[in-house]
Amino acid sequence: MPALTIKNIPDSLYEQLKNAAELHRRSINSEVIVCLEKILAPAKITPADRLSRIEQLRSSIKTNSITPEEIEQAINNGRP
C-alpha cells in the first residue's frame, strides 16, 4: 500500500485530529484515512433523498415563463 507523509500541519489541526482519533479509539493514521474517505468518496444518496431533491428543484422552476411563440422564434433564429 502507498504511504503518505504530510508536512507542516498546523498545531491546532494536529490537536483536533489527535482528539478525534482518541474519541473514535483509532490511531491518528486511521483517523486521517477515515477523514479523507469522508471527503473524497462519493456520497451514497438514497432513492428517497434523490427524489426529494428532484421535487425541490421542480418546485423552484417557473412554469409558463416561455411562450410557444418564443420557442418557435428561438428555433427559427438558430437555423440558416
Tab-separated table of N, CA and C in Angstrom:
chain	number	residue	atom	x	y	z
A	1	MET	N	0.834	-1.177	0.000
A	1	MET	CA	0.000	0.000	0.000
A	1	MET	C	0.882	1.244	0.000
A	2	PRO	N	0.451	2.286	-0.700
A	2	PRO	CA	1.245	3.515	-0.717
A	2	PRO	C	1.283	4.179	0.664
A	3	ALA	N	2.338	4.920	0.904
A	3	ALA	CA	2.470	5.688	2.137
A	3	ALA	C	2.425	7.168	1.792
A	4	LEU	N	1.996	7.967	2.746
A	4	LEU	CA	1.865	9.405	2.526
A	4	LEU	C	2.447	10.131	3.731
A	5	THR	N	3.279	11.110	3.471
A	5	THR	CA	3.827	11.940	4.531
A	5	THR	C	3.233	13.330	4.377
A	6	ILE	N	2.699	13.851	5.461
A	6	ILE	CA	2.119	15.196	5.431
A	6	ILE	C	2.996	16.104	6.274
A	7	LYS	N	3.455	17.200	5.686
A	7	LYS	CA	4.349	18.125	6.372
A	7	LYS	C	3.623	19.420	6.709
A	8	ASN	N	4.151	20.098	7.692
A	8	ASN	CA	3.700	21.450	8.076
A	8	ASN	C	2.234	21.499	8.489
A	9	ILE	N	1.779	20.501	9.223
A	9	ILE	CA	0.402	20.515	9.742
A	9	ILE	C	0.344	21.536	10.874
A	10	PRO	N	-0.585	22.469	10.816
A	10	PRO	CA	-0.714	23.428	11.921
A	10	PRO	C	-0.993	22.686	13.238
A	11	ASP	N	-0.416	23.203	14.319
A	11	ASP	CA	-0.568	22.557	15.623
A	11	ASP	C	-2.030	22.361	16.003
A	12	SER	N	-2.846	23.359	15.740
A	12	SER	CA	-4.259	23.260	16.125
A	12	SER	C	-4.973	22.146	15.350
A	13	LEU	N	-4.628	21.997	14.075
A	13	LEU	CA	-5.234	20.942	13.269
A	13	LEU	C	-4.780	19.566	13.746
A	14	TYR	N	-3.501	19.465	14.078
A	14	TYR	CA	-2.987	18.194	14.581
A	14	TYR	C	-3.687	17.815	15.890
A	15	GLU	N	-3.887	18.790	16.767
A	15	GLU	CA	-4.568	18.520	18.037
A	15	GLU	C	-6.008	18.061	17.804
A	16	GLN	N	-6.693	18.682	16.845
A	16	GLN	CA	-8.057	18.251	16.517
A	16	GLN	C	-8.071	16.822	16.008
A	17	LEU	N	-7.121	16.510	15.154
A	17	LEU	CA	-7.008	15.167	14.606
A	17	LEU	C	-6.695	14.153	15.707
A	18	LYS	N	-5.775	14.515	16.576
A	18	LYS	CA	-5.404	13.644	17.692
A	18	LYS	C	-6.599	13.407	18.617
A	19	ASN	N	-7.333	14.456	18.926
A	19	ASN	CA	-8.513	14.324	19.793
A	19	ASN	C	-9.589	13.463	19.140
A	20	ALA	N	-9.805	13.660	17.845
A	20	ALA	CA	-10.802	12.854	17.128
A	20	ALA	C	-10.394	11.391	17.118
A	21	ALA	N	-9.105	11.124	16.922
A	21	ALA	CA	-8.617	9.744	16.917
A	21	ALA	C	-8.846	9.089	18.275
A	22	GLU	N	-8.553	9.809	19.335
A	22	GLU	CA	-8.785	9.272	20.681
A	22	GLU	C	-10.260	9.029	20.929
A	23	LEU	N	-11.091	9.959	20.512
A	23	LEU	CA	-12.536	9.831	20.702
A	23	LEU	C	-13.083	8.598	19.988
A	24	HIS	N	-12.582	8.340	18.787
A	24	HIS	CA	-13.059	7.209	17.993
A	24	HIS	C	-12.249	5.933	18.226
A	25	ARG	N	-11.281	6.007	19.170
A	25	ARG	CA	-10.419	4.859	19.502
A	25	ARG	C	-9.676	4.331	18.277
A	26	ARG	N	-9.090	5.274	17.547
A	26	ARG	CA	-8.318	4.934	16.358
A	26	ARG	C	-6.928	5.548	16.477
A	27	SER	N	-6.034	5.043	15.660
A	27	SER	CA	-4.732	5.695	15.548
A	27	SER	C	-4.911	6.983	14.748
A	28	ILE	N	-3.934	7.852	14.834
A	28	ILE	CA	-4.007	9.088	14.053
A	28	ILE	C	-4.018	8.749	12.569
A	29	ASN	N	-3.235	7.780	12.164
A	29	ASN	CA	-3.210	7.357	10.760
A	29	ASN	C	-4.590	6.900	10.304
A	30	SER	N	-5.239	6.055	11.110
A	30	SER	CA	-6.584	5.572	10.747
A	30	SER	C	-7.592	6.710	10.699
A	31	GLU	N	-7.440	7.655	11.615
A	31	GLU	CA	-8.360	8.800	11.629
A	31	GLU	C	-8.186	9.639	10.370
A	32	VAL	N	-6.954	9.821	9.924
A	32	VAL	CA	-6.693	10.565	8.684
A	32	VAL	C	-7.354	9.855	7.503
A	33	ILE	N	-7.216	8.534	7.444
A	33	ILE	CA	-7.824	7.774	6.347
A	33	ILE	C	-9.339	7.929	6.354
A	34	VAL	N	-9.957	7.826	7.541
A	34	VAL	CA	-11.415	7.976	7.640
A	34	VAL	C	-11.834	9.375	7.193
A	35	CYS	N	-11.106	10.393	7.621
A	35	CYS	CA	-11.434	11.773	7.225
A	35	CYS	C	-11.316	11.957	5.716
A	36	LEU	N	-10.261	11.416	5.122
A	36	LEU	CA	-10.099	11.528	3.673
A	36	LEU	C	-11.198	10.785	2.925
A	37	GLU	N	-11.577	9.603	3.416
A	37	GLU	CA	-12.653	8.846	2.768
A	37	GLU	C	-13.971	9.609	2.813
A	38	LYS	N	-14.246	10.258	3.940
A	38	LYS	CA	-15.490	11.028	4.067
A	38	LYS	C	-15.541	12.169	3.061
A	39	ILE	N	-14.411	12.800	2.837
A	39	ILE	CA	-14.359	13.957	1.943
A	39	ILE	C	-14.277	13.550	0.475
A	40	LEU	N	-13.487	12.530	0.170
A	40	LEU	CA	-13.207	12.202	-1.222
A	40	LEU	C	-14.103	11.125	-1.816
A	41	ALA	N	-14.659	10.257	-0.996
A	41	ALA	CA	-15.516	9.190	-1.520
A	41	ALA	C	-16.874	9.770	-1.898
A	42	PRO	N	-17.462	9.287	-2.978
A	42	PRO	CA	-18.783	9.806	-3.353
A	42	PRO	C	-19.816	9.468	-2.280
A	43	ALA	N	-20.682	10.416	-2.035
A	43	ALA	CA	-21.722	10.220	-1.025
A	43	ALA	C	-22.802	9.289	-1.560
A	44	LYS	N	-23.247	8.403	-0.722
A	44	LYS	CA	-24.333	7.499	-1.086
A	44	LYS	C	-25.657	8.230	-0.836
A	45	ILE	N	-26.464	8.346	-1.863
A	45	ILE	CA	-27.743	9.040	-1.759
A	45	ILE	C	-28.848	8.010	-1.934
A	46	THR	N	-29.770	7.993	-0.989
A	46	THR	CA	-30.875	7.051	-1.089
A	46	THR	C	-31.835	7.517	-2.176
A	47	PRO	N	-32.583	6.591	-2.754
A	47	PRO	CA	-33.577	6.998	-3.758
A	47	PRO	C	-34.568	8.028	-3.205
A	48	ALA	N	-34.956	7.883	-1.953
A	48	ALA	CA	-35.900	8.833	-1.357
A	48	ALA	C	-35.288	10.226	-1.272
A	49	ASP	N	-34.007	10.321	-0.892
A	49	ASP	CA	-33.337	11.617	-0.836
A	49	ASP	C	-33.201	12.228	-2.230
A	50	ARG	N	-32.869	11.387	-3.206
A	50	ARG	CA	-32.742	11.870	-4.582
A	50	ARG	C	-34.085	12.402	-5.083
A	51	LEU	N	-35.161	11.675	-4.822
A	51	LEU	CA	-36.494	12.100	-5.248
A	51	LEU	C	-36.891	13.402	-4.565
A	52	SER	N	-36.565	13.529	-3.293
A	52	SER	CA	-36.870	14.757	-2.565
A	52	SER	C	-36.154	15.951	-3.195
A	53	ARG	N	-34.879	15.760	-3.557
A	53	ARG	CA	-34.115	16.836	-4.182
A	53	ARG	C	-34.695	17.203	-5.549
A	54	ILE	N	-35.114	16.204	-6.313
A	54	ILE	CA	-35.735	16.461	-7.618
A	54	ILE	C	-37.011	17.265	-7.446
A	55	GLU	N	-37.824	16.896	-6.465
A	55	GLU	CA	-39.077	17.617	-6.220
A	55	GLU	C	-38.807	19.062	-5.814
A	56	GLN	N	-37.756	19.289	-5.011
A	56	GLN	CA	-37.392	20.652	-4.634
A	56	GLN	C	-36.989	21.467	-5.858
A	57	LEU	N	-36.186	20.849	-6.727
A	57	LEU	CA	-35.769	21.560	-7.939
A	57	LEU	C	-36.948	21.868	-8.846
A	58	ARG	N	-37.839	20.904	-9.008
A	58	ARG	CA	-39.010	21.128	-9.863
A	58	ARG	C	-39.880	22.257	-9.334
A	59	SER	N	-40.033	22.324	-8.014
A	59	SER	CA	-40.886	23.366	-7.449
A	59	SER	C	-40.268	24.752	-7.606
A	60	SER	N	-38.952	24.819	-7.805
A	60	SER	CA	-38.302	26.115	-7.950
A	60	SER	C	-38.314	26.626	-9.394
A	61	ILE	N	-38.721	25.779	-10.341
A	61	ILE	CA	-38.754	26.168	-11.746
A	61	ILE	C	-40.060	26.897	-12.046
A	62	LYS	N	-39.942	28.058	-12.665
A	62	LYS	CA	-41.127	28.824	-13.042
A	62	LYS	C	-41.784	28.153	-14.245
A	63	THR	N	-43.073	27.956	-14.164
A	63	THR	CA	-43.787	27.363	-15.299
A	63	THR	C	-44.337	28.463	-16.190
A	64	ASN	N	-44.475	28.136	-17.456
A	64	ASN	CA	-45.025	29.055	-18.449
A	64	ASN	C	-44.255	30.361	-18.543
A	65	SER	N	-42.954	30.315	-18.292
A	65	SER	CA	-42.171	31.543	-18.407
A	65	SER	C	-41.749	31.801	-19.855
A	66	ILE	N	-41.821	30.766	-20.698
A	66	ILE	CA	-41.509	30.919	-22.121
A	66	ILE	C	-42.729	30.488	-22.916
A	67	THR	N	-43.125	31.326	-23.837
A	67	THR	CA	-44.301	31.010	-24.640
A	67	THR	C	-43.912	30.125	-25.818
A	68	PRO	N	-44.872	29.395	-26.372
A	68	PRO	CA	-44.573	28.589	-27.562
A	68	PRO	C	-44.037	29.436	-28.722
A	69	GLU	N	-44.508	30.675	-28.827
A	69	GLU	CA	-44.024	31.561	-29.884
A	69	GLU	C	-42.546	31.879	-29.696
A	70	GLU	N	-42.131	32.092	-28.456
A	70	GLU	CA	-40.725	32.370	-28.175
A	70	GLU	C	-39.860	31.152	-28.493
A	71	ILE	N	-40.360	29.969	-28.225
A	71	ILE	CA	-39.636	28.741	-28.550
A	71	ILE	C	-39.472	28.621	-30.064
A	72	GLU	N	-40.560	28.844	-30.786
A	72	GLU	CA	-40.506	28.759	-32.249
A	72	GLU	C	-39.544	29.794	-32.819
A	73	GLN	N	-39.582	30.993	-32.271
A	73	GLN	CA	-38.682	32.053	-32.738
A	73	GLN	C	-37.224	31.671	-32.470
A	74	ALA	N	-36.928	31.093	-31.308
A	74	ALA	CA	-35.563	30.691	-30.977
A	74	ALA	C	-35.089	29.584	-31.920
A	75	ILE	N	-35.979	28.646	-32.248
A	75	ILE	CA	-35.635	27.580	-33.186
A	75	ILE	C	-35.335	28.157	-34.562
A	76	ASN	N	-36.194	29.033	-35.015
A	76	ASN	CA	-36.017	29.622	-36.344
A	76	ASN	C	-34.783	30.522	-36.417
A	77	ASN	N	-34.440	31.202	-35.334
A	77	ASN	CA	-33.254	32.070	-35.322
A	77	ASN	C	-31.984	31.243	-35.401
A	78	GLY	N	-32.032	30.018	-34.937
A	78	GLY	CA	-30.842	29.175	-34.943
A	78	GLY	C	-30.636	28.438	-36.250
A	79	ARG	N	-31.578	28.548	-37.168
A	79	ARG	CA	-31.469	27.851	-38.453
A	79	ARG	C	-30.934	28.781	-39.517
A	80	PRO	N	-30.173	28.246	-40.493
A	80	PRO	CA	-29.636	29.086	-41.583
A	80	PRO	C	-30.703	29.494	-42.564
